[in-house]
Amino acid sequence: MKRTRLNPKYFLFALIFLSSALLINCSQPEKPANVTAENNDYYVAAYIWPSCHHDERFGDMLWPEGTGEWEVIKKGNPRFEGHYQPRQPLWGYELDNDPRVMEKWIDAATSHGVNIFVFDWYWFDGGPFLESALNDGFLKAKNNSDMQFYIMWANHDVKRNYWNVHKFKDDTSLLWDGAVDWDNFKIIVDRVIKQYFNQPNYFKIDGKPVFSIFSIGNLLEGFGGSVEEARKALDYFREEVKKAGFPGLHIQWNQGGGSIMSKEAADQFSENVTKMGFNSVAMYNMGGMKEDYLAYGANSVKIRTQMDSILNVPLFPCVSIGWDDTPRFPAKGINDVVHYHNTPESFAALLSKAKKYADSHPEQPRLITINAWNEWVEGSYLLPDMLNGYGYLNAVKKVMNGEFDECK
């Protein structure tokens, strides 16, 4: 599949952004970071969307072919000239709950500078969903001790046609509500402590297991919309973790995509982070999506700068690889896809900016998140494919080893 060619009218636009916040103006170097660090001082965490296997509870209903969301990914179709669809994995359509596959993932990740996997984790209809990639894949991989991991509770709502539009067509009715009540919350707390926190390679900050929560709105909904009641639930979680022998729990607010907030929204966000007692803020993707990756990256830096200015807890930078969720949405087209300057080199430049941000905050762990390890259906993945090969993994390795020269 040939790459999208740049229309001449975008040349001026590109030149503007090449001197923007995304790429350094080499004649005016940034202020030196406060600290320097060796490569092993950084935590580079890639999100895993564990959808490409057959789920025992809901697999027959969602993806009846038995290969999980590969069923949808393979049906991706080009929406404009040069559109790279369907996405073609270099290693083929491997199931993510196969420990042999996970062993290959761990080797590839750790040899290229990625040392943490963050698993999307679901709880719907009183039970887990898509747990097998973690339980049967990662935790049974012979080399899993080489890699740390933690959980992001993906407690968002799901419409019927969201994960398989070919089966459910135009049915946008709610399949699952991500909010949970006290009874389910207590089951979740008990499950993740016993099943995951006790694993020796579960990621911890100051000895405290890290637990990320995606939808704060649904967290609140589950407790009657009350910030105070939600705080009680999180405090209950902390106490149960202490009973299990840990010094405490590090609860991470995951902001999802993120955008520039109004002053009122920013004040409310900061207030809720404080009132509910969150320990840090991260993002699932970097936010500010534009067709041009350079504009996408510049927007993400502005979003991060605003969040950094209003928070009194650590903010961990996120870098996305791209965005293209057209396999899920038949009506989406060229305006919904990152397709200009969407290259490993552009990604490396932005990852370098995130690394500098981490260096400039010596008071917090140098944790950088990447969207994502395997988001094939959203066009954001580090895994090698037929277009870029190992390009994105090599980009991570160069940046984290200090071998990337932004001024070339």
PDB file of N, CA and C in Angstrom, residues 22 257 260 283 285-289 293-307 318-320 350:
ATOM      1  N   LEU A  22       6.418  20.938  18.888  1.00  0.00           N
ATOM      2  CA  LEU A  22       6.672  19.522  18.675  1.00  0.00           C
ATOM      3  C   LEU A  22       8.136  19.246  18.374  1.00  0.00           C
ATOM      4  N   GLY A 257      -8.387  10.824  26.389  1.00  0.00           N
ATOM      5  CA  GLY A 257      -7.742  11.596  25.332  1.00  0.00           C
ATOM      6  C   GLY A 257      -7.281  12.962  25.781  1.00  0.00           C
ATOM      7  N   ILE A 260      -7.823  20.847  25.575  1.00  0.00           N
ATOM      8  CA  ILE A 260      -7.670  22.099  26.309  1.00  0.00           C
ATOM      9  C   ILE A 260      -8.980  22.403  27.027  1.00  0.00           C
ATOM     10  N   MET A 283      -2.687   9.635  30.815  1.00  0.00           N
ATOM     11  CA  MET A 283      -3.613   9.705  29.690  1.00  0.00           C
ATOM     12  C   MET A 283      -3.497   8.425  28.879  1.00  0.00           C
ATOM     13  N   ASN A 285      -4.521   8.253  25.477  1.00  0.00           N
ATOM     14  CA  ASN A 285      -3.858   8.779  24.284  1.00  0.00           C
ATOM     15  C   ASN A 285      -3.620  10.266  24.514  1.00  0.00           C
ATOM     16  N   MET A 286      -2.753  10.857  23.703  1.00  0.00           N
ATOM     17  CA  MET A 286      -2.222  12.168  24.087  1.00  0.00           C
ATOM     18  C   MET A 286      -3.169  13.331  23.837  1.00  0.00           C
ATOM     19  N   GLY A 287      -4.283  13.097  23.123  1.00  0.00           N
ATOM     20  CA  GLY A 287      -5.278  14.139  22.939  1.00  0.00           C
ATOM     21  C   GLY A 287      -4.926  15.147  21.853  1.00  0.00           C
ATOM     22  N   GLY A 288      -5.957  15.866  21.384  1.00  0.00           N
ATOM     23  CA  GLY A 288      -5.755  16.924  20.404  1.00  0.00           C
ATOM     24  C   GLY A 288      -5.630  16.439  18.974  1.00  0.00           C
ATOM     25  N   MET A 289      -6.331  15.364  18.623  1.00  0.00           N
ATOM     26  CA  MET A 289      -6.161  14.720  17.319  1.00  0.00           C
ATOM     27  C   MET A 289      -6.375  15.671  16.140  1.00  0.00           C
ATOM     28  N   TYR A 293       0.146  14.709  11.948  1.00  0.00           N
ATOM     29  CA  TYR A 293       0.732  14.269  13.214  1.00  0.00           C
ATOM     30  C   TYR A 293       1.490  15.394  13.904  1.00  0.00           C
ATOM     31  N   LEU A 294       2.078  16.300  13.122  1.00  0.00           N
ATOM     32  CA  LEU A 294       2.799  17.416  13.738  1.00  0.00           C
ATOM     33  C   LEU A 294       1.847  18.317  14.518  1.00  0.00           C
ATOM     34  N   ALA A 295       0.667  18.583  13.950  1.00  0.00           N
ATOM     35  CA  ALA A 295      -0.338  19.373  14.664  1.00  0.00           C
ATOM     36  C   ALA A 295      -0.886  18.599  15.850  1.00  0.00           C
ATOM     37  N   TYR A 296      -1.109  17.309  15.663  1.00  0.00           N
ATOM     38  CA  TYR A 296      -1.551  16.424  16.748  1.00  0.00           C
ATOM     39  C   TYR A 296      -0.580  16.512  17.924  1.00  0.00           C
ATOM     40  N   GLY A 297       0.717  16.389  17.619  1.00  0.00           N
ATOM     41  CA  GLY A 297       1.724  16.453  18.672  1.00  0.00           C
ATOM     42  C   GLY A 297       1.805  17.812  19.330  1.00  0.00           C
ATOM     43  N   ALA A 298       1.735  18.886  18.527  1.00  0.00           N
ATOM     44  CA  ALA A 298       1.780  20.238  19.091  1.00  0.00           C
ATOM     45  C   ALA A 298       0.589  20.474  20.022  1.00  0.00           C
ATOM     46  N   ASN A 299      -0.584  20.003  19.624  1.00  0.00           N
ATOM     47  CA  ASN A 299      -1.766  20.116  20.485  1.00  0.00           C
ATOM     48  C   ASN A 299      -1.566  19.363  21.788  1.00  0.00           C
ATOM     49  N   SER A 300      -0.972  18.179  21.696  1.00  0.00           N
ATOM     50  CA  SER A 300      -0.790  17.364  22.904  1.00  0.00           C
ATOM     51  C   SER A 300       0.144  18.041  23.895  1.00  0.00           C
ATOM     52  N   VAL A 301       1.158  18.739  23.389  1.00  0.00           N
ATOM     53  CA  VAL A 301       2.077  19.458  24.277  1.00  0.00           C
ATOM     54  C   VAL A 301       1.341  20.593  24.989  1.00  0.00           C
ATOM     55  N   LYS A 302       0.461  21.287  24.278  1.00  0.00           N
ATOM     56  CA  LYS A 302      -0.343  22.353  24.901  1.00  0.00           C
ATOM     57  C   LYS A 302      -1.251  21.781  25.982  1.00  0.00           C
ATOM     58  N   ILE A 303      -1.869  20.638  25.706  1.00  0.00           N
ATOM     59  CA  ILE A 303      -2.751  19.992  26.681  1.00  0.00           C
ATOM     60  C   ILE A 303      -1.960  19.603  27.920  1.00  0.00           C
ATOM     61  N   ARG A 304      -0.798  18.999  27.707  1.00  0.00           N
ATOM     62  CA  ARG A 304       0.041  18.589  28.834  1.00  0.00           C
ATOM     63  C   ARG A 304       0.491  19.791  29.656  1.00  0.00           C
ATOM     64  N   THR A 305       0.845  20.883  28.970  1.00  0.00           N
ATOM     65  CA  THR A 305       1.296  22.086  29.676  1.00  0.00           C
ATOM     66  C   THR A 305       0.190  22.643  30.567  1.00  0.00           C
ATOM     67  N   GLN A 306      -1.047  22.664  30.046  1.00  0.00           N
ATOM     68  CA  GLN A 306      -2.154  23.154  30.864  1.00  0.00           C
ATOM     69  C   GLN A 306      -2.381  22.256  32.082  1.00  0.00           C
ATOM     70  N   MET A 307      -2.389  20.946  31.860  1.00  0.00           N
ATOM     71  CA  MET A 307      -2.625  20.026  32.972  1.00  0.00           C
ATOM     72  C   MET A 307      -1.522  20.120  34.009  1.00  0.00           C
ATOM     73  N   CYS A 318       2.123  11.276  27.900  1.00  0.00           N
ATOM     74  CA  CYS A 318       1.707  10.216  26.991  1.00  0.00           C
ATOM     75  C   CYS A 318       2.047  10.624  25.563  1.00  0.00           C
ATOM     76  N   VAL A 319       2.505   9.665  24.787  1.00  0.00           N
ATOM     77  CA  VAL A 319       2.759   9.889  23.369  1.00  0.00           C
ATOM     78  C   VAL A 319       1.989   8.835  22.578  1.00  0.00           C
ATOM     79  N   SER A 320       1.205   9.284  21.607  1.00  0.00           N
ATOM     80  CA  SER A 320       0.462   8.375  20.735  1.00  0.00           C
ATOM     81  C   SER A 320       1.209   8.183  19.422  1.00  0.00           C
ATOM     82  N   LEU A 350       8.482  13.520  19.172  1.00  0.00           N
ATOM     83  CA  LEU A 350       7.534  13.796  20.249  1.00  0.00           C
ATOM     84  C   LEU A 350       7.869  13.007  21.512  1.00  0.00           C
TER      85      LEU A 350
END
